[in-house]
Amino acid sequence: TVNAPLQIEVVGIASVVNATTTTLTSSLNPSGFGQAVTFAATVASGAGTGTLTGTVTFAADGVKLGAPVAINAAGVAVYSTTALTVGVHSVTASYNSDPDHFPSASTPLTQTVLEGTIVALASSLNPSSVGAPVTFTARVTVPPGGGSVLPDGTVVFSDGSTALGSAPLSA
């Protein structure tokens, strides 16, 4: 037997795979607990050529946020959620590639979700007469499932854009 090197010739196939970049934005940051936040991932081809297809996977703190989302003709994939918990989250978007484009991942986006509050306002006299003293009471609470931290800070009482007064929250 003769040991000769194997030669393979591929004719007529020219394939260039382009690099991509993925950037991520948030519609609302910080957001309140239970508020809808929309993340938009924009995928761009480094060579600027070829039509991007494929999907983007969104993740928060390393955990996937639902199924991969198809990118549109502009190279954008959008994912909305109301399920983020109170706290600071590291959100990423990963482009999963197509036959002509390499995968890429966004820089982590820091999404802050604040604990929401419910404000109930009561009036000591309603209706009231001109010149009659009226006491307003605001009760600020956390919605069910919203967390266990008691609200603190100051409540500002307003009539439209005119501040009437303020008071610190008590326990």
PDB file of N, CA, C and O in Angstrom, residues 30-103:
ATOM      1  N   PRO A  30     -34.808  53.150  36.565  1.00  0.00           N
ATOM      2  CA  PRO A  30     -35.382  52.030  37.308  1.00  0.00           C
ATOM      3  C   PRO A  30     -36.868  51.869  37.015  1.00  0.00           C
ATOM      4  O   PRO A  30     -37.526  52.783  36.518  1.00  0.00           O
ATOM      5  N   SER A  31     -37.377  50.698  37.362  1.00  0.00           N
ATOM      6  CA  SER A  31     -38.797  50.400  37.214  1.00  0.00           C
ATOM      7  C   SER A  31     -39.353  50.044  38.585  1.00  0.00           C
ATOM      8  O   SER A  31     -38.603  49.732  39.506  1.00  0.00           O
ATOM      9  N   GLY A  32     -40.660  50.094  38.698  1.00  0.00           N
ATOM     10  CA  GLY A  32     -41.324  49.700  39.933  1.00  0.00           C
ATOM     11  C   GLY A  32     -41.714  48.240  39.874  1.00  0.00           C
ATOM     12  O   GLY A  32     -41.919  47.681  38.790  1.00  0.00           O
ATOM     13  N   PHE A  33     -41.825  47.623  41.031  1.00  0.00           N
ATOM     14  CA  PHE A  33     -42.233  46.221  41.097  1.00  0.00           C
ATOM     15  C   PHE A  33     -43.574  46.052  40.385  1.00  0.00           C
ATOM     16  O   PHE A  33     -44.512  46.812  40.608  1.00  0.00           O
ATOM     17  N   GLY A  34     -43.643  45.079  39.476  1.00  0.00           N
ATOM     18  CA  GLY A  34     -44.867  44.797  38.736  1.00  0.00           C
ATOM     19  C   GLY A  34     -45.063  45.624  37.490  1.00  0.00           C
ATOM     20  O   GLY A  34     -45.974  45.365  36.713  1.00  0.00           O
ATOM     21  N   GLN A  35     -44.216  46.637  37.262  1.00  0.00           N
ATOM     22  CA  GLN A  35     -44.327  47.443  36.047  1.00  0.00           C
ATOM     23  C   GLN A  35     -43.751  46.679  34.863  1.00  0.00           C
ATOM     24  O   GLN A  35     -42.773  45.947  35.006  1.00  0.00           O
ATOM     25  N   ALA A  36     -44.342  46.897  33.707  1.00  0.00           N
ATOM     26  CA  ALA A  36     -43.830  46.280  32.487  1.00  0.00           C
ATOM     27  C   ALA A  36     -42.541  46.982  32.071  1.00  0.00           C
ATOM     28  O   ALA A  36     -42.482  48.205  32.000  1.00  0.00           O
ATOM     29  N   VAL A  37     -41.518  46.174  31.831  1.00  0.00           N
ATOM     30  CA  VAL A  37     -40.243  46.670  31.309  1.00  0.00           C
ATOM     31  C   VAL A  37     -40.027  45.991  29.968  1.00  0.00           C
ATOM     32  O   VAL A  37     -40.173  44.777  29.843  1.00  0.00           O
ATOM     33  N   THR A  38     -39.693  46.784  28.950  1.00  0.00           N
ATOM     34  CA  THR A  38     -39.430  46.235  27.624  1.00  0.00           C
ATOM     35  C   THR A  38     -37.948  46.367  27.329  1.00  0.00           C
ATOM     36  O   THR A  38     -37.390  47.462  27.394  1.00  0.00           O
ATOM     37  N   PHE A  39     -37.325  45.233  27.027  1.00  0.00           N
ATOM     38  CA  PHE A  39     -35.914  45.207  26.652  1.00  0.00           C
ATOM     39  C   PHE A  39     -35.839  45.088  25.139  1.00  0.00           C
ATOM     40  O   PHE A  39     -36.565  44.299  24.536  1.00  0.00           O
ATOM     41  N   ALA A  40     -34.967  45.892  24.525  1.00  0.00           N
ATOM     42  CA  ALA A  40     -34.762  45.843  23.076  1.00  0.00           C
ATOM     43  C   ALA A  40     -33.299  45.528  22.800  1.00  0.00           C
ATOM     44  O   ALA A  40     -32.405  46.223  23.286  1.00  0.00           O
ATOM     45  N   ALA A  41     -33.076  44.462  22.048  1.00  0.00           N
ATOM     46  CA  ALA A  41     -31.728  44.078  21.636  1.00  0.00           C
ATOM     47  C   ALA A  41     -31.583  44.413  20.163  1.00  0.00           C
ATOM     48  O   ALA A  41     -32.401  44.006  19.336  1.00  0.00           O
ATOM     49  N   THR A  42     -30.533  45.172  19.848  1.00  0.00           N
ATOM     50  CA  THR A  42     -30.256  45.523  18.461  1.00  0.00           C
ATOM     51  C   THR A  42     -28.997  44.791  18.027  1.00  0.00           C
ATOM     52  O   THR A  42     -27.947  44.929  18.656  1.00  0.00           O
ATOM     53  N   VAL A  43     -29.130  44.008  16.971  1.00  0.00           N
ATOM     54  CA  VAL A  43     -28.008  43.226  16.448  1.00  0.00           C
ATOM     55  C   VAL A  43     -27.543  43.882  15.150  1.00  0.00           C
ATOM     56  O   VAL A  43     -28.350  44.182  14.272  1.00  0.00           O
ATOM     57  N   ALA A  44     -26.240  44.127  15.053  1.00  0.00           N
ATOM     58  CA  ALA A  44     -25.668  44.741  13.853  1.00  0.00           C
ATOM     59  C   ALA A  44     -24.567  43.846  13.311  1.00  0.00           C
ATOM     60  O   ALA A  44     -23.819  43.239  14.073  1.00  0.00           O
ATOM     61  N   SER A  45     -24.474  43.794  11.996  1.00  0.00           N
ATOM     62  CA  SER A  45     -23.435  43.024  11.338  1.00  0.00           C
ATOM     63  C   SER A  45     -22.185  43.875  11.248  1.00  0.00           C
ATOM     64  O   SER A  45     -22.244  45.029  10.812  1.00  0.00           O
ATOM     65  N   GLY A  46     -21.054  43.309  11.679  1.00  0.00           N
ATOM     66  CA  GLY A  46     -19.800  44.039  11.645  1.00  0.00           C
ATOM     67  C   GLY A  46     -19.405  44.461  10.247  1.00  0.00           C
ATOM     68  O   GLY A  46     -18.862  45.531  10.042  1.00  0.00           O
ATOM     69  N   ALA A  47     -19.747  43.642   9.271  1.00  0.00           N
ATOM     70  CA  ALA A  47     -19.403  43.971   7.886  1.00  0.00           C
ATOM     71  C   ALA A  47     -20.482  44.830   7.244  1.00  0.00           C
ATOM     72  O   ALA A  47     -20.281  45.381   6.173  1.00  0.00           O
ATOM     73  N   GLY A  48     -21.627  44.930   7.923  1.00  0.00           N
ATOM     74  CA  GLY A  48     -22.716  45.723   7.381  1.00  0.00           C
ATOM     75  C   GLY A  48     -23.371  45.084   6.176  1.00  0.00           C
ATOM     76  O   GLY A  48     -24.101  45.739   5.453  1.00  0.00           O
ATOM     77  N   THR A  49     -23.097  43.809   5.948  1.00  0.00           N
ATOM     78  CA  THR A  49     -23.674  43.148   4.786  1.00  0.00           C
ATOM     79  C   THR A  49     -24.490  41.947   5.218  1.00  0.00           C
ATOM     80  O   THR A  49     -24.334  41.422   6.310  1.00  0.00           O
ATOM     81  N   GLY A  50     -25.346  41.513   4.341  1.00  0.00           N
ATOM     82  CA  GLY A  50     -26.156  40.334   4.610  1.00  0.00           C
ATOM     83  C   GLY A  50     -27.346  40.684   5.486  1.00  0.00           C
ATOM     84  O   GLY A  50     -27.291  41.570   6.316  1.00  0.00           O
ATOM     85  N   THR A  51     -28.426  39.987   5.273  1.00  0.00           N
ATOM     86  CA  THR A  51     -29.628  40.200   6.064  1.00  0.00           C
ATOM     87  C   THR A  51     -29.550  39.350   7.316  1.00  0.00           C
ATOM     88  O   THR A  51     -29.357  38.141   7.253  1.00  0.00           O
ATOM     89  N   LEU A  52     -29.667  40.012   8.458  1.00  0.00           N
ATOM     90  CA  LEU A  52     -29.649  39.294   9.729  1.00  0.00           C
ATOM     91  C   LEU A  52     -30.964  38.556   9.928  1.00  0.00           C
ATOM     92  O   LEU A  52     -32.034  39.094   9.689  1.00  0.00           O
ATOM     93  N   THR A  53     -30.854  37.320  10.359  1.00  0.00           N
ATOM     94  CA  THR A  53     -32.011  36.529  10.765  1.00  0.00           C
ATOM     95  C   THR A  53     -31.626  35.872  12.080  1.00  0.00           C
ATOM     96  O   THR A  53     -30.524  36.064  12.574  1.00  0.00           O
ATOM     97  N   GLY A  54     -32.514  35.105  12.633  1.00  0.00           N
ATOM     98  CA  GLY A  54     -32.182  34.385  13.857  1.00  0.00           C
ATOM     99  C   GLY A  54     -32.933  34.934  15.055  1.00  0.00           C
ATOM    100  O   GLY A  54     -33.897  35.692  14.929  1.00  0.00           O
ATOM    101  N   THR A  55     -32.455  34.549  16.230  1.00  0.00           N
ATOM    102  CA  THR A  55     -33.156  34.894  17.464  1.00  0.00           C
ATOM    103  C   THR A  55     -32.206  35.480  18.504  1.00  0.00           C
ATOM    104  O   THR A  55     -30.985  35.347  18.395  1.00  0.00           O
ATOM    105  N   VAL A  56     -32.810  36.101  19.512  1.00  0.00           N
ATOM    106  CA  VAL A  56     -32.083  36.646  20.644  1.00  0.00           C
ATOM    107  C   VAL A  56     -32.663  36.019  21.907  1.00  0.00           C
ATOM    108  O   VAL A  56     -33.879  35.915  22.050  1.00  0.00           O
ATOM    109  N   THR A  57     -31.786  35.610  22.802  1.00  0.00           N
ATOM    110  CA  THR A  57     -32.204  35.090  24.097  1.00  0.00           C
ATOM    111  C   THR A  57     -31.913  36.151  25.150  1.00  0.00           C
ATOM    112  O   THR A  57     -30.793  36.639  25.250  1.00  0.00           O
ATOM    113  N   PHE A  58     -32.934  36.504  25.911  1.00  0.00           N
ATOM    114  CA  PHE A  58     -32.804  37.477  26.995  1.00  0.00           C
ATOM    115  C   PHE A  58     -32.655  36.711  28.302  1.00  0.00           C
ATOM    116  O   PHE A  58     -33.299  35.684  28.507  1.00  0.00           O
ATOM    117  N   ALA A  59     -31.804  37.223  29.204  1.00  0.00           N
ATOM    118  CA  ALA A  59     -31.593  36.576  30.496  1.00  0.00           C
ATOM    119  C   ALA A  59     -31.414  37.633  31.578  1.00  0.00           C
ATOM    120  O   ALA A  59     -30.876  38.718  31.320  1.00  0.00           O
ATOM    121  N   ALA A  60     -31.880  37.308  32.773  1.00  0.00           N
ATOM    122  CA  ALA A  60     -31.678  38.170  33.943  1.00  0.00           C
ATOM    123  C   ALA A  60     -30.961  37.337  34.992  1.00  0.00           C
ATOM    124  O   ALA A  60     -31.438  36.245  35.349  1.00  0.00           O
ATOM    125  N   ASP A  61     -29.832  37.814  35.437  1.00  0.00           N
ATOM    126  CA  ASP A  61     -29.029  37.112  36.447  1.00  0.00           C
ATOM    127  C   ASP A  61     -28.696  35.687  36.016  1.00  0.00           C
ATOM    128  O   ASP A  61     -28.681  34.763  36.814  1.00  0.00           O
ATOM    129  N   GLY A  62     -28.457  35.520  34.705  1.00  0.00           N
ATOM    130  CA  GLY A  62     -28.075  34.218  34.161  1.00  0.00           C
ATOM    131  C   GLY A  62     -29.227  33.265  33.907  1.00  0.00           C
ATOM    132  O   GLY A  62     -29.020  32.145  33.453  1.00  0.00           O
ATOM    133  N   VAL A  63     -30.465  33.675  34.166  1.00  0.00           N
ATOM    134  CA  VAL A  63     -31.637  32.820  33.959  1.00  0.00           C
ATOM    135  C   VAL A  63     -32.421  33.345  32.759  1.00  0.00           C
ATOM    136  O   VAL A  63     -32.750  34.533  32.693  1.00  0.00           O
ATOM    137  N   LYS A  64     -32.712  32.453  31.810  1.00  0.00           N
ATOM    138  CA  LYS A  64     -33.436  32.852  30.596  1.00  0.00           C
ATOM    139  C   LYS A  64     -34.793  33.439  30.936  1.00  0.00           C
ATOM    140  O   LYS A  64     -35.501  32.952  31.810  1.00  0.00           O
ATOM    141  N   LEU A  65     -35.140  34.496  30.213  1.00  0.00           N
ATOM    142  CA  LEU A  65     -36.444  35.145  30.345  1.00  0.00           C
ATOM    143  C   LEU A  65     -37.324  34.702  29.185  1.00  0.00           C
ATOM    144  O   LEU A  65     -37.477  35.408  28.201  1.00  0.00           O
ATOM    145  N   GLY A  66     -37.889  33.533  29.249  1.00  0.00           N
ATOM    146  CA  GLY A  66     -38.774  33.055  28.196  1.00  0.00           C
ATOM    147  C   GLY A  66     -38.033  32.476  27.011  1.00  0.00           C
ATOM    148  O   GLY A  66     -36.814  32.276  27.033  1.00  0.00           O
ATOM    149  N   ALA A  67     -38.787  32.230  25.960  1.00  0.00           N
ATOM    150  CA  ALA A  67     -38.254  31.633  24.735  1.00  0.00           C
ATOM    151  C   ALA A  67     -37.467  32.671  23.937  1.00  0.00           C
ATOM    152  O   ALA A  67     -37.696  33.872  24.072  1.00  0.00           O
ATOM    153  N   PRO A  68     -36.527  32.211  23.094  1.00  0.00           N
ATOM    154  CA  PRO A  68     -35.809  33.155  22.226  1.00  0.00           C
ATOM    155  C   PRO A  68     -36.787  33.942  21.348  1.00  0.00           C
ATOM    156  O   PRO A  68     -37.835  33.440  20.955  1.00  0.00           O
ATOM    157  N   VAL A  69     -36.416  35.192  21.046  1.00  0.00           N
ATOM    158  CA  VAL A  69     -37.268  36.100  20.278  1.00  0.00           C
ATOM    159  C   VAL A  69     -36.628  36.341  18.913  1.00  0.00           C
ATOM    160  O   VAL A  69     -35.438  36.659  18.830  1.00  0.00           O
ATOM    161  N   ALA A  70     -37.412  36.221  17.851  1.00  0.00           N
ATOM    162  CA  ALA A  70     -36.914  36.456  16.490  1.00  0.00           C
ATOM    163  C   ALA A  70     -36.610  37.941  16.304  1.00  0.00           C
ATOM    164  O   ALA A  70     -37.338  38.800  16.792  1.00  0.00           O
ATOM    165  N   ILE A  71     -35.521  38.215  15.581  1.00  0.00           N
ATOM    166  CA  ILE A  71     -35.212  39.608  15.274  1.00  0.00           C
ATOM    167  C   ILE A  71     -36.024  40.031  14.056  1.00  0.00           C
ATOM    168  O   ILE A  71     -36.362  39.203  13.200  1.00  0.00           O
ATOM    169  N   ASN A  72     -36.342  41.323  13.986  1.00  0.00           N
ATOM    170  CA  ASN A  72     -37.108  41.826  12.850  1.00  0.00           C
ATOM    171  C   ASN A  72     -36.155  42.272  11.733  1.00  0.00           C
ATOM    172  O   ASN A  72     -34.936  42.109  11.846  1.00  0.00           O
ATOM    173  N   ALA A  73     -36.702  42.844  10.681  1.00  0.00           N
ATOM    174  CA  ALA A  73     -35.900  43.244   9.516  1.00  0.00           C
ATOM    175  C   ALA A  73     -34.854  44.298   9.868  1.00  0.00           C
ATOM    176  O   ALA A  73     -33.837  44.416   9.187  1.00  0.00           O
ATOM    177  N   ALA A  74     -35.088  45.051  10.941  1.00  0.00           N
ATOM    178  CA  ALA A  74     -34.130  46.072  11.372  1.00  0.00           C
ATOM    179  C   ALA A  74     -33.072  45.504  12.315  1.00  0.00           C
ATOM    180  O   ALA A  74     -32.212  46.242  12.799  1.00  0.00           O
ATOM    181  N   GLY A  75     -33.147  44.202  12.595  1.00  0.00           N
ATOM    182  CA  GLY A  75     -32.167  43.570  13.477  1.00  0.00           C
ATOM    183  C   GLY A  75     -32.480  43.758  14.950  1.00  0.00           C
ATOM    184  O   GLY A  75     -31.588  43.669  15.793  1.00  0.00           O
ATOM    185  N   VAL A  76     -33.754  43.992  15.278  1.00  0.00           N
ATOM    186  CA  VAL A  76     -34.147  44.250  16.661  1.00  0.00           C
ATOM    187  C   VAL A  76     -35.067  43.142  17.170  1.00  0.00           C
ATOM    188  O   VAL A  76     -35.982  42.705  16.468  1.00  0.00           O
ATOM    189  N   ALA A  77     -34.813  42.704  18.405  1.00  0.00           N
ATOM    190  CA  ALA A  77     -35.688  41.757  19.094  1.00  0.00           C
ATOM    191  C   ALA A  77     -36.156  42.437  20.377  1.00  0.00           C
ATOM    192  O   ALA A  77     -35.375  43.098  21.052  1.00  0.00           O
ATOM    193  N   VAL A  78     -37.437  42.269  20.701  1.00  0.00           N
ATOM    194  CA  VAL A  78     -38.029  42.954  21.844  1.00  0.00           C
ATOM    195  C   VAL A  78     -38.652  41.929  22.782  1.00  0.00           C
ATOM    196  O   VAL A  78     -39.344  41.009  22.336  1.00  0.00           O
ATOM    197  N   TYR A  79     -38.398  42.120  24.091  1.00  0.00           N
ATOM    198  CA  TYR A  79     -38.977  41.239  25.114  1.00  0.00           C
ATOM    199  C   TYR A  79     -39.507  42.094  26.257  1.00  0.00           C
ATOM    200  O   TYR A  79     -38.793  42.957  26.772  1.00  0.00           O
ATOM    201  N   SER A  80     -40.774  41.876  26.636  1.00  0.00           N
ATOM    202  CA  SER A  80     -41.381  42.619  27.747  1.00  0.00           C
ATOM    203  C   SER A  80     -41.687  41.671  28.893  1.00  0.00           C
ATOM    204  O   SER A  80     -42.082  40.523  28.666  1.00  0.00           O
ATOM    205  N   THR A  81     -41.529  42.185  30.123  1.00  0.00           N
ATOM    206  CA  THR A  81     -41.811  41.374  31.301  1.00  0.00           C
ATOM    207  C   THR A  81     -42.299  42.249  32.445  1.00  0.00           C
ATOM    208  O   THR A  81     -41.938  43.420  32.538  1.00  0.00           O
ATOM    209  N   THR A  82     -43.118  41.656  33.305  1.00  0.00           N
ATOM    210  CA  THR A  82     -43.527  42.283  34.558  1.00  0.00           C
ATOM    211  C   THR A  82     -43.049  41.427  35.728  1.00  0.00           C
ATOM    212  O   THR A  82     -43.406  41.688  36.870  1.00  0.00           O
ATOM    213  N   ALA A  83     -42.251  40.415  35.439  1.00  0.00           N
ATOM    214  CA  ALA A  83     -41.905  39.399  36.439  1.00  0.00           C
ATOM    215  C   ALA A  83     -40.603  39.642  37.198  1.00  0.00           C
ATOM    216  O   ALA A  83     -40.215  38.806  38.009  1.00  0.00           O
ATOM    217  N   LEU A  84     -39.923  40.761  36.965  1.00  0.00           N
ATOM    218  CA  LEU A  84     -38.673  40.989  37.689  1.00  0.00           C
ATOM    219  C   LEU A  84     -38.962  41.305  39.155  1.00  0.00           C
ATOM    220  O   LEU A  84     -39.869  42.069  39.471  1.00  0.00           O
ATOM    221  N   THR A  85     -38.183  40.714  40.034  1.00  0.00           N
ATOM    222  CA  THR A  85     -38.359  40.931  41.461  1.00  0.00           C
ATOM    223  C   THR A  85     -37.665  42.221  41.894  1.00  0.00           C
ATOM    224  O   THR A  85     -36.835  42.768  41.172  1.00  0.00           O
ATOM    225  N   VAL A  86     -38.002  42.678  43.090  1.00  0.00           N
ATOM    226  CA  VAL A  86     -37.383  43.881  43.643  1.00  0.00           C
ATOM    227  C   VAL A  86     -35.889  43.638  43.798  1.00  0.00           C
ATOM    228  O   VAL A  86     -35.465  42.588  44.288  1.00  0.00           O
ATOM    229  N   GLY A  87     -35.082  44.591  43.358  1.00  0.00           N
ATOM    230  CA  GLY A  87     -33.633  44.490  43.483  1.00  0.00           C
ATOM    231  C   GLY A  87     -32.927  44.923  42.216  1.00  0.00           C
ATOM    232  O   GLY A  87     -33.520  45.503  41.310  1.00  0.00           O
ATOM    233  N   VAL A  88     -31.648  44.601  42.156  1.00  0.00           N
ATOM    234  CA  VAL A  88     -30.802  44.952  41.014  1.00  0.00           C
ATOM    235  C   VAL A  88     -30.527  43.678  40.219  1.00  0.00           C
ATOM    236  O   VAL A  88     -30.116  42.671  40.790  1.00  0.00           O
ATOM    237  N   HIS A  89     -30.765  43.740  38.919  1.00  0.00           N
ATOM    238  CA  HIS A  89     -30.603  42.569  38.052  1.00  0.00           C
ATOM    239  C   HIS A  89     -29.613  42.863  36.930  1.00  0.00           C
ATOM    240  O   HIS A  89     -29.579  43.961  36.392  1.00  0.00           O
ATOM    241  N   SER A  90     -28.838  41.859  36.565  1.00  0.00           N
ATOM    242  CA  SER A  90     -27.937  41.938  35.428  1.00  0.00           C
ATOM    243  C   SER A  90     -28.642  41.273  34.247  1.00  0.00           C
ATOM    244  O   SER A  90     -28.855  40.058  34.245  1.00  0.00           O
ATOM    245  N   VAL A  91     -29.023  42.088  33.257  1.00  0.00           N
ATOM    246  CA  VAL A  91     -29.783  41.589  32.113  1.00  0.00           C
ATOM    247  C   VAL A  91     -28.880  41.568  30.885  1.00  0.00           C
ATOM    248  O   VAL A  91     -28.124  42.511  30.643  1.00  0.00           O
ATOM    249  N   THR A  92     -28.941  40.473  30.126  1.00  0.00           N
ATOM    250  CA  THR A  92     -28.156  40.349  28.902  1.00  0.00           C
ATOM    251  C   THR A  92     -29.045  39.898  27.749  1.00  0.00           C
ATOM    252  O   THR A  92     -30.109  39.315  27.960  1.00  0.00           O
ATOM    253  N   ALA A  93     -28.570  40.166  26.547  1.00  0.00           N
ATOM    254  CA  ALA A  93     -29.213  39.693  25.324  1.00  0.00           C
ATOM    255  C   ALA A  93     -28.142  38.986  24.505  1.00  0.00           C
ATOM    256  O   ALA A  93     -27.062  39.537  24.292  1.00  0.00           O
ATOM    257  N   SER A  94     -28.442  37.777  24.060  1.00  0.00           N
ATOM    258  CA  SER A  94     -27.484  36.989  23.276  1.00  0.00           C
ATOM    259  C   SER A  94     -28.077  36.654  21.921  1.00  0.00           C
ATOM    260  O   SER A  94     -29.126  35.997  21.835  1.00  0.00           O
ATOM    261  N   TYR A  95     -27.404  37.136  20.874  1.00  0.00           N
ATOM    262  CA  TYR A  95     -27.811  36.808  19.506  1.00  0.00           C
ATOM    263  C   TYR A  95     -27.334  35.397  19.218  1.00  0.00           C
ATOM    264  O   TYR A  95     -26.168  35.063  19.427  1.00  0.00           O
ATOM    265  N   ASN A  96     -28.246  34.554  18.731  1.00  0.00           N
ATOM    266  CA  ASN A  96     -27.955  33.133  18.555  1.00  0.00           C
ATOM    267  C   ASN A  96     -27.408  32.770  17.179  1.00  0.00           C
ATOM    268  O   ASN A  96     -27.256  31.592  16.888  1.00  0.00           O
ATOM    269  N   SER A  97     -27.110  33.724  16.343  1.00  0.00           N
ATOM    270  CA  SER A  97     -26.485  33.577  15.017  1.00  0.00           C
ATOM    271  C   SER A  97     -27.446  33.093  13.941  1.00  0.00           C
ATOM    272  O   SER A  97     -28.564  32.671  14.216  1.00  0.00           O
ATOM    273  N   ASP A  98     -26.959  33.146  12.719  1.00  0.00           N
ATOM    274  CA  ASP A  98     -27.617  32.569  11.551  1.00  0.00           C
ATOM    275  C   ASP A  98     -26.491  32.065  10.650  1.00  0.00           C
ATOM    276  O   ASP A  98     -25.311  32.207  11.007  1.00  0.00           O
ATOM    277  N   PRO A  99     -26.790  31.449   9.514  1.00  0.00           N
ATOM    278  CA  PRO A  99     -25.704  30.889   8.701  1.00  0.00           C
ATOM    279  C   PRO A  99     -24.652  31.895   8.230  1.00  0.00           C
ATOM    280  O   PRO A  99     -23.525  31.521   7.938  1.00  0.00           O
ATOM    281  N   ASP A 100     -25.008  33.187   8.182  1.00  0.00           N
ATOM    282  CA  ASP A 100     -24.076  34.188   7.684  1.00  0.00           C
ATOM    283  C   ASP A 100     -23.489  35.093   8.763  1.00  0.00           C
ATOM    284  O   ASP A 100     -22.712  36.000   8.457  1.00  0.00           O
ATOM    285  N   HIS A 101     -23.880  34.883  10.020  1.00  0.00           N
ATOM    286  CA  HIS A 101     -23.453  35.782  11.091  1.00  0.00           C
ATOM    287  C   HIS A 101     -23.098  35.022  12.362  1.00  0.00           C
ATOM    288  O   HIS A 101     -23.808  34.095  12.762  1.00  0.00           O
ATOM    289  N   PHE A 102     -22.009  35.440  12.977  1.00  0.00           N
ATOM    290  CA  PHE A 102     -21.578  34.851  14.230  1.00  0.00           C
ATOM    291  C   PHE A 102     -22.484  35.313  15.374  1.00  0.00           C
ATOM    292  O   PHE A 102     -23.071  36.391  15.312  1.00  0.00           O
ATOM    293  N   PRO A 103     -22.562  34.531  16.455  1.00  0.00           N
ATOM    294  CA  PRO A 103     -23.320  34.973  17.626  1.00  0.00           C
ATOM    295  C   PRO A 103     -22.581  36.109  18.347  1.00  0.00           C
ATOM    296  O   PRO A 103     -21.381  36.300  18.156  1.00  0.00           O
TER     297      PRO A 103
END
